[in-house]
XYZ file of N, CA and C in Angstrom:
771
model
N 40.166 36.217 8.091
C 39.490 36.319 6.795
C 40.481 36.664 5.713
N 40.327 36.070 4.549
C 41.173 36.382 3.412
C 40.736 37.698 2.799
N 41.699 38.462 2.329
C 41.367 39.688 1.626
C 40.960 39.362 0.202
N 40.142 40.231 -0.359
C 39.703 40.015 -1.731
C 40.883 40.179 -2.668
N 41.106 39.189 -3.539
C 42.205 39.235 -4.493
C 41.634 39.049 -5.874
N 41.242 40.150 -6.482
C 40.797 40.160 -7.863
C 39.723 39.169 -8.199
N 38.508 39.387 -7.724
C 37.421 38.457 -8.016
C 37.154 38.388 -9.507
N 37.232 39.529 -10.176
C 36.996 39.506 -11.615
C 38.040 38.636 -12.295
N 39.307 38.772 -11.849
C 40.358 37.934 -12.412
C 40.113 36.469 -12.154
N 39.604 36.151 -10.966
C 39.293 34.767 -10.641
C 38.207 34.233 -11.549
N 37.234 35.077 -11.863
C 36.148 34.639 -12.745
C 36.694 34.276 -14.107
N 37.640 35.088 -14.602
C 38.245 34.777 -15.895
C 39.040 33.488 -15.814
N 39.782 33.328 -14.713
C 40.597 32.135 -14.545
C 39.759 30.875 -14.533
N 38.592 30.951 -13.878
C 37.751 29.769 -13.746
C 36.856 29.535 -14.958
N 36.775 30.522 -15.838
C 35.821 30.422 -16.937
C 36.128 29.265 -17.866
N 37.396 28.865 -17.934
C 37.729 27.781 -18.839
C 37.383 26.414 -18.307
N 37.116 26.294 -16.985
C 36.901 24.960 -16.426
C 35.552 24.815 -15.745
N 34.735 25.875 -15.729
C 33.422 25.770 -15.095
C 32.352 26.254 -16.043
N 31.109 25.908 -15.742
C 29.980 26.305 -16.563
C 29.148 27.349 -15.861
N 28.511 28.234 -16.617
C 27.583 29.180 -16.016
C 26.277 28.475 -15.723
N 25.418 29.140 -14.953
C 24.103 28.581 -14.673
C 23.339 28.326 -15.959
N 23.437 29.268 -16.887
C 22.713 29.105 -18.150
C 23.187 27.862 -18.883
N 24.494 27.617 -18.855
C 25.028 26.449 -19.540
C 24.548 25.159 -18.890
N 24.375 25.192 -17.554
C 23.903 23.999 -16.860
C 22.394 23.867 -16.919
N 21.714 24.926 -17.324
C 20.272 24.855 -17.491
C 19.492 24.905 -16.209
N 20.091 25.334 -15.103
C 19.349 25.467 -13.853
C 19.845 26.687 -13.095
N 19.369 26.872 -11.867
C 19.606 28.095 -11.135
C 20.876 28.043 -10.296
N 21.417 29.232 -10.062
C 22.526 29.389 -9.132
C 21.928 29.455 -7.728
N 22.326 28.553 -6.855
C 21.760 28.492 -5.509
C 22.648 29.245 -4.537
N 22.096 30.294 -3.934
C 22.841 31.162 -3.025
C 22.324 30.959 -1.608
N 23.155 30.390 -0.729
C 22.799 30.254 0.684
C 23.077 31.588 1.358
N 22.023 32.217 1.881
C 22.083 33.636 2.241
C 21.561 33.887 3.651
N 22.311 34.654 4.435
C 21.864 35.040 5.774
C 20.501 35.715 5.703
N 19.626 35.388 6.633
C 18.242 35.874 6.576
C 18.141 37.390 6.641
N 19.126 38.049 7.245
C 19.077 39.511 7.322
C 19.293 40.167 5.966
N 19.644 39.380 4.951
C 19.834 39.896 3.594
C 18.609 39.661 2.708
N 17.532 39.160 3.278
C 16.374 38.752 2.485
C 15.857 39.860 1.579
N 15.584 41.023 2.125
C 14.992 42.097 1.333
C 15.971 42.667 0.313
N 17.206 42.863 0.728
C 18.180 43.459 -0.187
C 18.487 42.538 -1.363
N 18.405 41.212 -1.148
C 18.693 40.288 -2.239
C 17.619 40.334 -3.330
N 16.406 40.715 -2.975
C 15.370 40.866 -3.996
C 15.769 41.947 -4.987
N 16.301 43.045 -4.475
C 16.760 44.139 -5.337
C 18.027 43.736 -6.078
N 18.926 43.041 -5.386
C 20.156 42.571 -6.020
C 19.830 41.681 -7.218
N 18.897 40.765 -7.032
C 18.526 39.849 -8.107
C 17.994 40.619 -9.313
N 17.141 41.588 -9.046
C 16.553 42.388 -10.122
C 17.634 43.113 -10.926
N 18.558 43.763 -10.230
C 19.605 44.528 -10.893
C 20.624 43.626 -11.590
N 20.977 42.526 -10.939
C 21.951 41.604 -11.519
C 21.413 40.962 -12.798
N 20.127 40.658 -12.799
C 19.520 39.996 -13.954
C 19.557 40.891 -15.190
N 19.577 42.200 -14.989
C 19.694 43.112 -16.122
C 21.066 43.013 -16.776
N 22.087 42.695 -15.961
C 23.443 42.565 -16.484
C 23.729 41.158 -16.985
N 23.179 40.164 -16.296
C 23.425 38.754 -16.626
C 22.082 38.038 -16.778
N 21.366 38.275 -17.868
C 20.021 37.701 -18.023
C 19.991 36.183 -18.106
N 21.123 35.557 -18.408
C 21.148 34.100 -18.526
C 21.420 33.396 -17.204
N 21.737 34.153 -16.162
C 22.013 33.543 -14.853
C 20.797 33.730 -13.953
N 20.117 32.637 -13.661
C 18.961 32.671 -12.760
C 19.424 32.393 -11.337
N 18.865 33.128 -10.375
C 19.257 33.011 -8.978
C 18.157 32.370 -8.151
N 18.573 31.540 -7.207
C 17.659 30.953 -6.232
C 18.313 31.102 -4.866
N 17.532 31.532 -3.861
C 18.091 31.817 -2.545
C 17.574 30.853 -1.483
N 18.483 30.416 -0.641
C 18.161 29.598 0.523
C 18.496 30.442 1.750
N 17.468 30.963 2.441
C 17.673 31.876 3.560
C 17.657 31.136 4.894
N 18.445 31.628 5.830
C 18.468 31.057 7.171
C 19.543 31.731 7.994
N 19.709 31.311 9.242
C 20.808 31.844 10.053
C 22.121 31.344 9.450
N 23.173 32.130 9.575
C 24.456 31.769 8.973
C 24.992 30.451 9.510
N 24.788 30.211 10.796
C 25.279 28.959 11.381
C 24.523 27.758 10.821
N 23.227 27.916 10.604
C 22.438 26.826 10.016
C 22.871 26.567 8.574
N 23.094 27.616 7.823
C 23.527 27.462 6.432
C 24.917 26.824 6.373
N 25.800 27.249 7.275
C 27.131 26.635 7.340
C 27.038 25.143 7.615
N 26.166 24.777 8.547
C 25.978 23.362 8.871
C 25.447 22.587 7.669
N 24.538 23.199 6.920
C 24.004 22.539 5.731
C 25.100 22.268 4.708
N 25.972 23.241 4.507
C 27.083 23.057 3.563
C 28.018 21.961 4.058
N 28.274 21.920 5.344
C 29.131 20.876 5.917
C 28.530 19.492 5.699
N 27.213 19.417 5.704
C 26.535 18.134 5.535
C 26.316 17.765 4.074
N 26.821 18.600 3.163
C 26.753 18.278 1.746
C 25.531 18.793 1.022
N 24.751 19.671 1.664
C 23.583 20.243 0.978
C 24.047 21.074 -0.209
N 23.268 21.102 -1.292
C 23.685 21.858 -2.475
C 23.735 23.356 -2.199
N 24.766 24.009 -2.693
C 24.928 25.461 -2.614
C 26.062 25.848 -3.550
N 25.933 26.986 -4.183
C 26.981 27.493 -5.066
C 27.730 28.672 -4.457
N 27.020 29.464 -3.665
C 27.603 30.667 -3.071
C 27.067 30.811 -1.661
N 27.923 31.244 -0.737
C 27.523 31.445 0.653
C 27.712 32.912 1.003
N 26.622 33.592 1.360
C 26.649 34.972 1.823
C 26.297 34.963 3.305
N 27.283 35.191 4.144
C 27.154 34.983 5.582
C 27.083 36.294 6.349
N 26.413 36.257 7.492
C 26.417 37.393 8.425
C 27.374 37.117 9.571
N 28.268 36.161 9.374
C 29.173 35.738 10.444
C 30.532 35.369 9.876
N 31.568 36.092 10.277
C 32.927 35.726 9.879
C 33.320 34.373 10.446
N 32.865 34.084 11.655
C 33.217 32.823 12.309
C 32.755 31.628 11.489
N 31.513 31.674 10.997
C 31.000 30.553 10.208
C 31.732 30.427 8.878
N 32.074 31.547 8.264
C 32.828 31.498 7.017
C 34.226 30.931 7.253
N 34.870 31.374 8.324
C 36.210 30.894 8.632
C 36.215 29.388 8.892
N 35.143 28.885 9.509
C 35.070 27.446 9.751
C 34.991 26.678 8.443
N 34.167 27.147 7.513
C 34.078 26.485 6.212
C 35.392 26.597 5.451
N 36.053 27.719 5.595
C 37.343 27.901 4.921
C 38.379 26.925 5.473
N 38.383 26.740 6.795
C 39.341 25.819 7.410
C 39.075 24.374 7.000
N 37.815 24.078 6.670
C 37.437 22.732 6.229
C 37.526 22.577 4.708
N 37.998 23.643 4.039
C 38.155 23.659 2.581
C 36.830 23.410 1.856
N 35.751 23.915 2.451
C 34.429 23.763 1.849
C 34.005 25.006 1.068
N 34.770 26.088 1.208
C 34.625 27.252 0.326
C 35.989 27.541 -0.270
N 36.004 28.196 -1.411
C 37.262 28.517 -2.070
C 37.873 29.745 -1.404
N 38.998 29.543 -0.719
C 39.602 30.596 0.098
C 39.920 31.844 -0.701
N 40.323 31.678 -1.957
C 40.723 32.837 -2.754
C 39.547 33.715 -3.156
N 38.320 33.243 -2.916
C 37.142 34.044 -3.275
C 36.506 34.730 -2.070
N 36.967 34.443 -0.852
C 36.343 35.020 0.342
C 36.516 36.539 0.339
N 35.411 37.262 0.490
C 35.463 38.728 0.490
C 34.379 39.293 1.405
N 34.713 40.261 2.277
C 33.684 40.963 3.048
C 32.965 41.948 2.137
N 31.640 41.951 2.181
C 30.896 42.813 1.268
C 29.975 43.798 1.978
N 29.798 43.670 3.285
C 28.935 44.601 4.017
C 29.249 44.532 5.503
N 28.794 45.567 6.229
C 28.890 45.581 7.676
C 27.551 46.023 8.254
N 27.365 45.755 9.540
C 26.100 46.066 10.194
C 26.347 46.410 11.652
N 25.327 46.937 12.314
C 25.376 47.250 13.738
C 24.093 46.752 14.394
N 24.128 46.594 15.705
C 22.945 46.186 16.453
C 22.210 47.398 17.001
N 20.873 47.346 16.944
C 20.059 48.408 17.539
C 18.912 47.785 18.321
N 18.467 48.509 19.323
C 17.244 48.155 20.038
C 16.088 48.758 19.259
N 15.143 47.916 18.850
C 14.063 48.360 17.971
C 12.716 48.305 18.671
N 11.831 49.229 18.261
C 10.493 49.328 18.833
C 9.533 49.861 17.780
N 8.250 49.540 17.937
C 7.238 50.106 17.041
C 6.987 51.579 17.333
N 7.402 52.040 18.495
C 7.250 53.443 18.873
C 8.608 54.127 18.866
N 8.616 55.395 18.522
C 9.852 56.159 18.550
C 10.350 56.316 19.989
N 11.660 56.245 20.155
C 12.252 56.499 21.473
C 12.425 58.010 21.666
N 12.315 58.484 22.890
C 12.624 59.900 23.145
C 14.062 60.207 22.734
N 14.317 61.424 22.323
C 15.664 61.796 21.870
C 16.706 61.615 22.964
N 16.271 61.711 24.211
C 17.202 61.574 25.337
C 17.268 60.141 25.872
N 16.648 59.205 25.170
C 16.567 57.819 25.661
C 17.951 57.206 25.839
N 18.125 56.505 26.941
C 19.366 55.780 27.238
C 19.082 54.281 27.113
N 19.962 53.562 26.443
C 19.722 52.146 26.188
C 19.536 51.363 27.486
N 20.480 51.494 28.404
C 20.420 50.704 29.637
C 19.170 51.005 30.426
N 18.863 52.260 30.585
C 17.652 52.644 31.330
C 16.400 52.118 30.642
N 16.392 52.168 29.303
C 15.218 51.727 28.542
C 14.953 50.247 28.748
N 15.982 49.416 28.602
C 15.761 47.967 28.704
C 15.529 47.527 30.148
N 16.101 48.251 31.108
C 15.957 47.837 32.499
C 14.623 48.273 33.100
N 14.035 49.334 32.580
C 12.777 49.826 33.157
C 11.546 49.411 32.351
N 11.760 49.009 31.098
C 10.619 48.607 30.275
C 10.036 47.294 30.777
N 8.724 47.168 30.668
C 8.057 45.945 31.111
C 7.908 44.933 29.978
N 8.159 45.359 28.748
C 7.945 44.487 27.589
C 8.966 43.350 27.514
N 8.534 42.293 26.839
C 9.448 41.210 26.487
C 10.400 41.708 25.406
N 11.638 41.221 25.443
C 12.654 41.639 24.478
C 13.028 40.446 23.610
N 12.892 40.578 22.307
C 13.229 39.505 21.377
C 14.677 39.644 20.918
N 15.379 38.510 20.885
C 16.744 38.487 20.361
C 16.931 37.171 19.603
N 17.980 37.085 18.836
C 18.301 35.818 18.190
C 18.800 34.805 19.198
N 18.593 33.520 18.908
C 19.066 32.457 19.789
C 20.603 32.580 19.918
N 21.124 32.845 21.121
C 22.544 33.179 21.248
C 23.507 32.045 20.930
N 23.072 30.806 21.053
C 23.980 29.676 20.816
C 24.026 29.224 19.364
N 23.077 29.689 18.540
C 23.031 29.167 17.169
C 22.772 30.218 16.100
N 22.527 31.450 16.501
C 22.197 32.505 15.535
C 23.188 33.657 15.720
N 23.886 34.074 14.662
C 24.883 35.136 14.815
C 24.363 36.392 15.494
N 23.179 36.894 15.089
C 22.683 38.126 15.714
C 22.441 37.920 17.205
N 22.067 36.714 17.607
C 21.886 36.421 19.020
C 23.205 36.357 19.762
N 24.206 35.778 19.121
C 25.535 35.705 19.734
C 26.130 37.094 19.895
N 25.998 37.931 18.864
C 26.502 39.302 18.950
C 25.762 40.076 20.048
N 24.452 39.829 20.160
C 23.652 40.499 21.184
C 24.118 40.113 22.578
N 24.328 38.819 22.790
C 24.769 38.367 24.114
C 26.124 38.968 24.474
N 27.033 39.008 23.504
C 28.346 39.597 23.770
C 28.219 41.061 24.193
N 27.379 41.810 23.475
C 27.215 43.232 23.783
C 26.576 43.431 25.163
N 25.525 42.660 25.452
C 24.858 42.792 26.753
C 25.776 42.359 27.890
N 26.523 41.282 27.671
C 27.475 40.809 28.680
C 28.499 41.884 29.018
N 28.983 42.572 27.989
C 30.022 43.586 28.204
C 29.513 44.749 29.049
N 28.185 44.935 29.078
C 27.571 46.016 29.856
C 26.973 45.522 31.179
N 27.179 44.237 31.476
C 26.626 43.661 32.694
C 25.118 43.535 32.681
N 24.543 43.410 31.478
C 23.088 43.394 31.349
C 22.512 42.023 31.022
N 23.354 41.066 30.662
C 22.815 39.782 30.209
C 22.015 39.084 31.312
N 22.606 38.900 32.470
C 21.907 38.184 33.545
C 20.660 38.926 34.030
N 20.702 40.243 34.227
C 19.488 40.937 34.663
C 18.336 40.845 33.672
N 18.655 40.708 32.365
C 17.609 40.707 31.351
C 17.198 39.303 30.900
N 17.982 38.301 31.230
C 17.787 36.972 30.648
C 16.370 36.438 30.803
N 15.750 36.690 31.926
C 14.411 36.177 32.163
C 13.327 36.865 31.345
N 13.643 37.972 30.723
C 12.657 38.710 29.930
C 12.865 38.528 28.429
N 13.804 37.686 28.049
C 14.140 37.527 26.637
C 13.371 36.377 26.004
N 12.969 36.553 24.736
C 12.467 35.432 23.945
C 13.391 35.283 22.743
N 13.643 34.036 22.367
C 14.644 33.746 21.358
C 14.020 33.436 19.995
N 14.679 33.912 18.954
C 14.218 33.691 17.582
C 15.227 32.844 16.826
N 14.731 32.146 15.794
C 15.574 31.205 15.047
C 16.523 31.902 14.078
N 16.237 33.159 13.730
C 17.125 33.918 12.866
C 16.787 35.408 12.986
N 17.560 36.244 12.281
C 17.386 37.693 12.401
C 16.000 38.146 11.954
N 15.485 37.536 10.894
C 14.176 37.946 10.386
C 13.066 37.651 11.390
N 13.182 36.560 12.130
C 12.139 36.238 13.096
C 12.128 37.224 14.264
N 13.289 37.768 14.620
C 13.306 38.811 15.649
C 12.452 39.995 15.197
N 12.638 40.398 13.942
C 11.856 41.504 13.390
C 10.362 41.166 13.411
N 10.026 39.935 13.040
C 8.631 39.504 13.022
C 8.002 39.570 14.409
N 8.771 39.162 15.427
C 8.259 39.240 16.799
C 7.904 40.689 17.171
N 8.742 41.631 16.766
C 8.484 43.040 17.082
C 7.280 43.545 16.298
N 7.286 43.295 14.994
C 6.219 43.819 14.129
C 4.847 43.253 14.492
N 4.819 42.005 14.968
C 3.548 41.366 15.316
C 3.064 41.724 16.717
N 3.938 42.375 17.490
C 3.569 42.711 18.860
C 3.827 41.602 19.852
N 4.424 40.492 19.410
C 4.753 39.411 20.338
C 5.911 39.778 21.260
N 6.648 40.812 20.886
C 7.686 41.365 21.750
C 7.608 42.880 21.650
N 7.686 43.558 22.794
C 7.611 45.008 22.783
C 8.877 45.659 22.278
N 10.006 44.964 22.478
C 11.310 45.455 22.050
C 12.074 44.294 21.420
N 13.106 44.617 20.660
C 13.941 43.568 20.093
C 15.285 44.136 19.681
N 16.293 43.297 19.689
C 17.622 43.719 19.245
C 17.864 43.118 17.877
N 17.984 43.996 16.893
C 18.078 43.591 15.491
C 19.261 44.295 14.842
N 19.559 43.900 13.613
C 20.539 44.639 12.830
C 19.952 45.991 12.438
N 20.802 46.998 12.346
C 20.319 48.327 11.959
C 19.671 48.308 10.584
N 20.159 47.455 9.687
C 19.564 47.353 8.354
C 18.122 46.864 8.430
N 17.832 45.936 9.345
C 16.457 45.449 9.499
C 15.533 46.548 9.990
N 16.039 47.407 10.869
C 15.222 48.519 11.363
C 14.940 49.521 10.255
N 15.916 49.723 9.376
C 15.733 50.653 8.254
C 14.686 50.124 7.276
N 14.744 48.826 7.005
C 13.864 48.214 6.012
C 12.423 48.113 6.499
N 12.235 47.824 7.784
C 10.896 47.584 8.324
C 10.002 48.803 8.186
N 8.772 48.576 7.751
C 7.783 49.644 7.644
C 7.140 49.954 8.986
N 7.209 49.009 9.934
C 6.547 49.171 11.230
C 7.465 49.711 12.315
N 8.736 49.367 12.264
C 9.667 49.794 13.311
C 9.941 51.289 13.178
N 9.680 52.026 14.258
C 9.861 53.482 14.250
C 11.027 53.922 15.134
N 11.336 53.122 16.154
C 12.389 53.508 17.088
C 13.600 52.609 16.991
N 14.805 53.200 17.075
C 16.045 52.420 17.031
C 17.101 53.113 17.880
N 17.615 52.386 18.875
C 18.696 52.870 19.725
C 19.901 51.966 19.523
N 21.074 52.550 19.271
C 22.253 51.702 19.097
C 22.584 50.985 20.396
N 22.943 49.717 20.273
C 23.274 48.897 21.427
C 24.721 49.170 21.839
N 24.957 49.526 23.107
C 26.342 49.752 23.548
C 27.095 48.429 23.664
N 28.408 48.513 23.755
C 29.221 47.317 23.944
C 29.594 46.599 22.675
N 29.369 47.232 21.536
C 29.755 46.632 20.261
C 31.168 47.107 19.909
N 32.134 46.261 20.138
C 33.521 46.663 19.895
C 33.814 46.758 18.398
N 33.210 45.872 17.621
C 33.465 45.840 16.185
C 32.143 45.688 15.445
N 32.069 46.173 14.209
C 30.847 45.967 13.422
C 30.679 44.506 13.046
N 29.470 44.117 12.720
C 29.197 42.784 12.196
C 29.614 42.768 10.729
N 30.524 41.871 10.379
C 31.039 41.804 9.014
C 30.368 40.658 8.254
N 29.935 40.943 7.026
C 29.301 39.962 6.157
C 30.302 39.522 5.078
N 30.782 38.275 5.114
C 31.654 37.782 4.050
C 30.903 36.869 3.082
N 31.376 36.812 1.850
C 30.819 35.898 0.857
C 31.929 35.050 0.265
N 31.576 33.870 -0.241
C 32.568 32.997 -0.876
C 31.866 31.954 -1.735
N 32.575 31.486 -2.742
C 32.088 30.415 -3.606
C 32.276 29.081 -2.896
N 31.262 28.237 -2.928
C 31.335 26.912 -2.317
C 32.240 26.020 -3.173
N 33.127 25.299 -2.515
C 34.167 24.546 -3.227
C 33.598 23.520 -4.191
N 32.492 22.868 -3.842
C 31.936 21.804 -4.684
C 30.983 22.320 -5.753
N 30.805 23.623 -5.842
C 29.882 24.175 -6.833
C 30.317 23.823 -8.249
N 29.340 23.468 -9.064
C 29.587 23.212 -10.483
C 29.337 24.471 -11.315
N 29.056 25.589 -10.645
C 28.731 26.833 -11.342
C 29.598 27.961 -10.806
N 30.886 27.727 -10.704
C 31.761 28.685 -10.041
C 31.896 29.992 -10.814
N 31.869 29.951 -12.112
C 31.956 31.186 -12.879
C 30.748 32.076 -12.589
N 29.556 31.513 -12.611
C 28.344 32.280 -12.335
C 28.327 32.759 -10.886
N 28.784 31.909 -9.955
C 28.823 32.297 -8.548
C 29.760 33.477 -8.341
N 30.908 33.451 -8.997
C 31.848 34.557 -8.895
C 31.284 35.830 -9.512
N 30.534 35.669 -10.581
C 29.933 36.840 -11.223
C 28.971 37.538 -10.268
N 28.134 36.769 -9.555
C 27.189 37.394 -8.632
C 27.915 37.950 -7.405
N 28.912 37.242 -6.896
C 29.670 37.739 -5.748
C 30.390 39.036 -6.104
N 30.934 39.100 -7.322
C 31.594 40.319 -7.785
C 30.599 41.470 -7.856
N 29.372 41.192 -8.284
C 28.337 42.222 -8.346
C 28.003 42.723 -6.943
N 27.817 41.804 -5.996
C 27.459 42.171 -4.621
C 28.559 43.031 -3.987
N 29.823 42.647 -4.190
C 30.945 43.359 -3.572
C 31.377 44.588 -4.364
N 30.861 44.742 -5.587
C 31.243 45.852 -6.441
C 30.405 47.099 -6.231
N 30.654 48.132 -7.012
C 29.993 49.434 -6.815
C 28.466 49.376 -6.841
N 27.886 48.643 -7.793
C 26.418 48.595 -7.881
C 25.816 47.872 -6.680
N 26.424 46.769 -6.306
C 25.930 46.043 -5.135
C 26.085 46.851 -3.858
N 27.200 47.570 -3.731
C 27.423 48.390 -2.542
C 26.397 49.517 -2.439
N 26.031 50.087 -3.574
C 25.015 51.144 -3.572
C 23.665 50.607 -3.119
N 23.326 49.399 -3.552
C 22.062 48.782 -3.140
C 22.083 48.479 -1.645
N 23.186 47.922 -1.168
C 23.310 47.617 0.255
C 23.138 48.873 1.112
N 23.718 49.975 0.650
C 23.579 51.235 1.388
C 22.120 51.677 1.452
N 21.385 51.495 0.353
C 19.966 51.859 0.331
C 19.174 51.084 1.378
N 19.616 49.881 1.666
C 18.896 49.011 2.597
C 19.498 49.048 4.008
N 20.297 50.060 4.294
C 20.751 50.281 5.653
C 22.033 49.600 6.062
N 22.728 48.955 5.121
C 23.992 48.312 5.452
C 25.140 49.307 5.350
N 26.199 49.046 6.070
C 27.410 49.850 6.005
C 28.368 49.226 4.998
N 29.210 50.029 4.340
C 30.165 49.451 3.390
C 31.247 48.654 4.104
N 31.636 47.551 3.506
C 32.734 46.750 4.060
C 34.056 47.392 3.658
N 35.037 47.352 4.565
C 36.319 47.992 4.310
C 37.030 47.454 3.088
N 36.845 46.155 2.797
C 37.579 45.537 1.697
C 36.728 45.288 0.474
N 35.502 45.785 0.457
C 34.675 45.643 -0.737
C 35.215 46.539 -1.841
N 34.864 46.212 -3.083
C 35.347 46.970 -4.217
C 34.844 48.406 -4.141
N 35.751 49.417 -4.200
C 35.297 50.806 -4.111
C 34.494 51.216 -5.332
């Protein structure tokens, strides 16, 4: 991943050759990981107070699906990913502007339930003795599912649990399965557990060697690069970081202090 190199400076540099959303008369389209759905509502509200002429529109989905859409030429101005791997792939294909890539948040995986776990609860014992179905993201196409499989594999739990798992198309659907009772347990991002009004129990998943890093970048073909940089700068800056913290995200090491 590229380190952030003066996003504000980049915005000034690009201002002479690109138009803002207001100048183009339409919305800035942000392709956004589904686990950011709730926090982006607050981000939009706060950002609009600073930049009232820039209207935002969000396309939510799994990061891998959004990456594929950008590869296929679907319209997008900014990509906010829950997967470094998907961002790096777009960067290698020169489909995002490398100089704008910046990590803006981090996350962790937790086992979530509608009921509180006992204070002495052990993750392995809980998942191995529980009779409930466990919801996770689809491991081959959804970042949260891939991270989940890696963590379970490292603990020797993937094969014993595989027959009890149901797969979701993205992080938000895992939460929906838990909240609706279609799954008794689920492995979600810690931010999703914080945001949910129904989820009461959360146990950290062992085997997570590194946090989940969320990078953002301007899409190379965007005609609204100045506006895209302005919103990315807001997300990675102090105000955006404060909002992310409110919604259960961890600060990214390279985000603007």
